[in-house]
Amino acid sequence: MKVQQKLLDLADVDAELLRIRHRRINLPEDKEIERLKKERQARKDDAVAAEIALDDLDRDIKRLEREVDQVRQREQRDNALMQSGSVAAKQLSELQHELGTLGRRRSLLEDELLDIMEQREAAEENYKHAGARLSHAEEELDAAGSKRGDATADLDVAEKRCDTDREKLAQLFPEELLSLYENERRSHSVGAGRLQGSRCGACRIELDRGELERIKATPPERVVQCPECGAILVRAGR
Ligand SMILES: [Zn+2]
């Protein structure tokens, strides 16, 4: 019964299909994509934080510029008043005093403004750098995505080839034998194995002498199953 030998080809195809399925759910590219997604999120958070820092400094700069401007206007007004000659001596000394205070205040504000502008330069560098790192992370993620696509396409091709082989092979078997095979495959993942010496090729368990005698005594055209795993045991030449 050479048809039983063909069961081994079918079992090979099914084993290959299992390997393909296993590879598909354990793609290293998927792990890489997961890692890169986290990386991209971290870079995005950095970029957002850098942008917020920059915006805060811009707001501080605007506020300080406004304050400096107000002090300057006040100084101009006081100066104009002093030069108008229309103020009394007491008010004149008050104005002089105020101008002194305003000058010191403006100088402090201008120092602070310079300091913040320097901070802004550093923050802008930081912002640009964070943006570049985010772009890089996005590029890496894109590349990993296409690599995954390639890997999946390869598996699709292999799976399709197996499916075709399987359909062709399945036509060779009597219905009863095929359904026995399918049942065993469904319940134990392997439907048929070669009897190698005293060992079942499906579960690798060694059969005892009694079982071997029983199998030996079974006519070749009859189907025998492994007493351990249920797989159809294909005997040499059958
Ligand atoms: Zn077995």
CSV table of C-alpha atoms and ligand atoms in Angstrom, one decimal:
chain,number,residue,atom,x,y,z
A,1,MET,CA,0.0,0.0,0.0
A,2,LYS,CA,2.2,2.8,-1.3
A,3,VAL,CA,-0.5,5.2,-0.5
A,4,GLN,CA,0.4,5.0,3.1
A,5,GLN,CA,3.9,6.3,2.2
A,6,LYS,CA,2.2,9.4,0.7
A,7,LEU,CA,0.8,10.1,4.2
A,8,LEU,CA,4.3,10.9,5.2
A,9,ASP,CA,4.5,13.6,2.5
A,10,LEU,CA,1.3,15.0,3.8
A,11,ALA,CA,2.6,15.0,7.3
A,12,ASP,CA,5.8,16.8,6.1
A,13,VAL,CA,3.6,19.5,4.4
A,14,ASP,CA,1.5,19.8,7.6
A,15,ALA,CA,4.7,20.1,9.7
A,16,GLU,CA,5.9,22.9,7.4
A,17,LEU,CA,2.5,24.6,7.7
A,18,LEU,CA,2.8,24.5,11.5
A,19,ARG,CA,6.3,25.9,11.3
A,20,ILE,CA,5.1,28.8,9.1
A,21,ARG,CA,2.2,29.5,11.5
A,22,HIS,CA,4.6,29.5,14.4
A,23,ARG,CA,7.0,31.8,12.6
A,24,ARG,CA,4.2,34.2,11.7
A,25,ILE,CA,3.1,34.6,15.3
A,26,ASN,CA,6.8,34.9,16.5
A,27,LEU,CA,8.2,37.3,14.0
A,28,PRO,CA,11.2,39.0,15.3
A,29,GLU,CA,10.1,42.0,13.2
A,30,ASP,CA,7.0,42.3,15.4
A,31,LYS,CA,9.1,42.6,18.6
A,32,GLU,CA,11.3,45.1,16.8
A,33,ILE,CA,8.2,47.1,15.8
A,34,GLU,CA,7.0,47.1,19.4
A,35,ARG,CA,10.3,48.3,20.7
A,36,LEU,CA,10.4,51.1,18.0
A,37,LYS,CA,6.9,52.2,18.8
A,38,LYS,CA,7.9,52.7,22.4
A,39,GLU,CA,11.0,54.5,21.3
A,40,ARG,CA,9.0,56.8,19.0
A,41,GLN,CA,6.6,57.6,21.8
A,42,ALA,CA,9.5,58.5,24.1
A,43,ARG,CA,11.0,60.7,21.4
A,44,LYS,CA,7.6,62.3,20.8
A,45,ASP,CA,7.3,63.0,24.5
A,46,ASP,CA,10.7,64.6,24.5
A,47,ALA,CA,9.9,66.8,21.5
A,48,VAL,CA,6.6,67.9,23.1
A,49,ALA,CA,8.5,68.7,26.4
A,50,ALA,CA,11.1,70.7,24.4
A,51,GLU,CA,8.4,72.6,22.6
A,52,ILE,CA,6.7,73.5,25.8
A,53,ALA,CA,10.0,74.7,27.4
A,54,LEU,CA,10.6,76.8,24.3
A,55,ASP,CA,7.1,78.3,24.5
A,56,ASP,CA,7.5,79.1,28.2
A,57,LEU,CA,10.7,80.9,27.5
A,58,ASP,CA,9.1,82.9,24.6
A,59,ARG,CA,6.3,83.9,26.9
A,60,ASP,CA,8.8,85.0,29.6
A,61,ILE,CA,10.7,87.0,27.0
A,62,LYS,CA,7.6,88.8,25.8
A,63,ARG,CA,6.6,89.6,29.4
A,64,LEU,CA,10.1,90.9,30.2
A,65,GLU,CA,10.1,93.0,27.0
A,66,ARG,CA,6.8,94.4,27.9
A,67,GLU,CA,8.0,95.3,31.4
A,68,VAL,CA,11.2,96.9,30.1
A,69,ASP,CA,9.1,98.9,27.7
A,70,GLN,CA,6.8,100.1,30.5
A,71,VAL,CA,9.8,101.2,32.6
A,72,ARG,CA,11.3,103.0,29.6
A,73,GLN,CA,8.0,104.8,28.9
A,74,ARG,CA,7.9,105.9,32.5
A,75,GLU,CA,11.5,107.1,32.4
A,76,GLN,CA,10.7,109.1,29.2
A,77,ARG,CA,7.7,110.6,30.8
A,78,ASP,CA,9.6,111.6,34.0
A,79,ASN,CA,12.5,113.0,31.9
A,80,ALA,CA,10.0,115.0,29.8
A,81,LEU,CA,8.4,116.3,33.0
A,82,MET,CA,11.8,117.3,34.4
A,83,GLN,CA,12.8,119.1,31.3
A,84,SER,CA,9.5,120.9,31.0
A,85,GLY,CA,10.5,123.2,33.8
A,86,SER,CA,7.0,123.2,35.1
A,87,VAL,CA,7.6,121.1,38.3
A,88,ALA,CA,8.3,122.3,41.8
A,89,ALA,CA,11.7,121.6,43.4
A,90,LYS,CA,10.2,119.0,45.8
A,91,GLN,CA,8.6,117.2,42.9
A,92,LEU,CA,11.9,117.4,40.9
A,93,SER,CA,13.8,115.5,43.6
A,94,GLU,CA,11.0,112.9,43.7
A,95,LEU,CA,11.3,112.5,40.0
A,96,GLN,CA,15.0,112.1,40.2
A,97,HIS,CA,14.6,109.5,42.9
A,98,GLU,CA,12.1,107.7,40.9
A,99,LEU,CA,14.3,107.8,37.8
A,100,GLY,CA,17.1,106.2,39.8
A,101,THR,CA,14.7,103.4,40.9
A,102,LEU,CA,13.4,102.9,37.4
A,103,GLY,CA,17.0,102.8,36.0
A,104,ARG,CA,17.9,100.0,38.5
A,105,ARG,CA,14.7,98.2,37.8
A,106,ARG,CA,15.2,98.3,34.0
A,107,SER,CA,18.8,97.1,34.3
A,108,LEU,CA,17.6,94.1,36.4
A,109,LEU,CA,14.9,93.3,33.8
A,110,GLU,CA,17.4,93.6,30.9
A,111,ASP,CA,19.8,91.3,32.7
A,112,GLU,CA,17.0,88.8,33.2
A,113,LEU,CA,16.0,89.2,29.6
A,114,LEU,CA,19.5,88.4,28.4
A,115,ASP,CA,19.7,85.4,30.6
A,116,ILE,CA,16.4,84.1,29.3
A,117,MET,CA,17.4,84.7,25.7
A,118,GLU,CA,20.5,82.6,26.3
A,119,GLN,CA,18.3,79.9,27.8
A,120,ARG,CA,16.1,80.2,24.8
A,121,GLU,CA,19.0,79.5,22.4
A,122,ALA,CA,19.9,76.3,24.3
A,123,ALA,CA,16.2,75.4,24.4
A,124,GLU,CA,15.9,75.9,20.6
A,125,GLU,CA,18.9,73.6,20.0
A,126,ASN,CA,17.3,71.1,22.3
A,127,TYR,CA,14.0,71.4,20.4
A,128,LYS,CA,15.7,70.9,17.0
A,129,HIS,CA,17.6,67.9,18.4
A,130,ALA,CA,14.5,66.3,19.8
A,131,GLY,CA,12.7,66.8,16.4
A,132,ALA,CA,15.6,65.2,14.6
A,133,ARG,CA,15.6,62.2,17.0
A,134,LEU,CA,11.8,61.9,16.5
A,135,SER,CA,12.2,61.9,12.7
A,136,HIS,CA,14.9,59.2,13.1
A,137,ALA,CA,12.7,57.1,15.3
A,138,GLU,CA,9.8,57.4,12.7
A,139,GLU,CA,12.1,56.4,9.9
A,140,GLU,CA,13.3,53.4,11.8
A,141,LEU,CA,9.7,52.4,12.5
A,142,ASP,CA,8.8,52.7,8.8
A,143,ALA,CA,11.8,50.6,7.8
A,144,ALA,CA,10.9,47.9,10.4
A,145,GLY,CA,7.3,48.0,9.0
A,146,SER,CA,8.5,47.3,5.5
A,147,LYS,CA,10.9,44.6,6.7
A,148,ARG,CA,7.9,43.0,8.5
A,149,GLY,CA,5.9,43.2,5.3
A,150,ASP,CA,8.7,41.4,3.4
A,151,ALA,CA,8.9,38.7,6.0
A,152,THR,CA,5.1,38.2,6.0
A,153,ALA,CA,5.1,38.1,2.1
A,154,ASP,CA,7.7,35.3,2.2
A,155,LEU,CA,5.6,33.4,4.7
A,156,ASP,CA,2.5,33.9,2.5
A,157,VAL,CA,4.3,32.5,-0.5
A,158,ALA,CA,5.5,29.5,1.5
A,159,GLU,CA,2.1,28.9,3.0
A,160,LYS,CA,0.4,29.1,-0.4
A,161,ARG,CA,2.9,26.5,-1.8
A,162,CYS,CA,2.1,24.2,1.1
A,163,ASP,CA,-1.6,24.6,0.6
A,164,THR,CA,-1.3,23.7,-3.1
A,165,ASP,CA,0.9,20.7,-2.3
A,166,ARG,CA,-1.6,19.7,0.3
A,167,GLU,CA,-4.6,19.8,-2.0
A,168,LYS,CA,-2.8,17.7,-4.6
A,169,LEU,CA,-1.7,15.1,-2.0
A,170,ALA,CA,-5.1,15.0,-0.4
A,171,GLN,CA,-6.6,13.7,-3.6
A,172,LEU,CA,-4.5,10.6,-3.4
A,173,PHE,CA,-6.1,9.1,-0.3
A,174,PRO,CA,-9.2,7.1,0.2
A,175,GLU,CA,-11.7,9.2,2.1
A,176,GLU,CA,-11.6,7.0,5.2
A,177,LEU,CA,-7.8,7.1,5.5
A,178,LEU,CA,-7.7,10.9,5.0
A,179,SER,CA,-10.3,11.5,7.6
A,180,LEU,CA,-8.5,9.3,10.1
A,181,TYR,CA,-5.3,11.2,9.4
A,182,GLU,CA,-7.1,14.5,9.8
A,183,ASN,CA,-8.7,13.4,13.1
A,184,GLU,CA,-5.3,12.4,14.5
A,185,ARG,CA,-3.7,15.6,13.2
A,186,ARG,CA,-6.4,17.7,14.8
A,187,SER,CA,-6.2,16.1,18.2
A,188,HIS,CA,-2.4,15.5,18.4
A,189,SER,CA,-1.0,17.9,15.8
A,190,VAL,CA,0.7,15.0,13.9
A,191,GLY,CA,-1.4,12.7,11.7
A,192,ALA,CA,1.2,10.2,10.6
A,193,GLY,CA,4.7,9.1,11.3
A,194,ARG,CA,7.1,6.5,10.0
A,195,LEU,CA,7.8,3.4,12.1
A,196,GLN,CA,11.6,3.7,12.5
A,197,GLY,CA,12.8,0.4,14.0
A,198,SER,CA,10.7,0.3,17.2
A,199,ARG,CA,10.2,4.0,17.4
A,200,CYS,CA,7.1,6.0,16.3
A,201,GLY,CA,8.2,8.8,14.0
A,202,ALA,CA,5.5,11.1,15.2
A,203,CYS,CA,5.9,11.0,19.0
A,204,ARG,CA,9.4,9.5,19.1
A,205,ILE,CA,8.3,7.0,21.7
A,206,GLU,CA,9.7,3.4,21.6
A,207,LEU,CA,7.0,0.8,21.2
A,208,ASP,CA,7.2,-2.4,23.3
A,209,ARG,CA,7.8,-5.8,21.9
A,210,GLY,CA,4.2,-6.9,22.2
A,211,GLU,CA,3.0,-3.9,20.2
A,212,LEU,CA,5.7,-4.4,17.6
A,213,GLU,CA,4.6,-8.1,17.2
A,214,ARG,CA,1.0,-7.0,16.8
A,215,ILE,CA,2.0,-4.4,14.2
A,216,LYS,CA,4.2,-6.9,12.3
A,217,ALA,CA,1.3,-9.4,12.2
A,218,THR,CA,-1.1,-6.8,10.7
A,219,PRO,CA,-1.4,-7.1,7.0
A,220,PRO,CA,0.4,-4.3,5.1
A,221,GLU,CA,-2.7,-2.8,3.5
A,222,ARG,CA,-4.3,-2.4,7.0
A,223,VAL,CA,-3.7,0.9,8.7
A,224,VAL,CA,-2.0,0.7,12.1
A,225,GLN,CA,-1.9,3.5,14.7
A,226,CYS,CA,0.7,4.4,17.3
A,227,PRO,CA,-0.6,3.2,20.6
A,228,GLU,CA,1.0,6.2,22.3
A,229,CYS,CA,0.1,9.1,20.1
A,230,GLY,CA,-2.5,7.8,17.7
A,231,ALA,CA,-0.6,8.8,14.6
A,232,ILE,CA,-0.9,6.5,11.6
A,233,LEU,CA,2.2,4.4,11.7
A,234,VAL,CA,3.6,4.0,8.2
A,235,ARG,CA,5.6,0.9,7.8
A,236,ALA,CA,8.5,0.6,5.4
A,237,GLY,CA,7.4,-0.2,1.8
A,238,ARG,CA,3.7,0.2,2.7
B,1,ZN,ZN,3.4,7.9,18.3
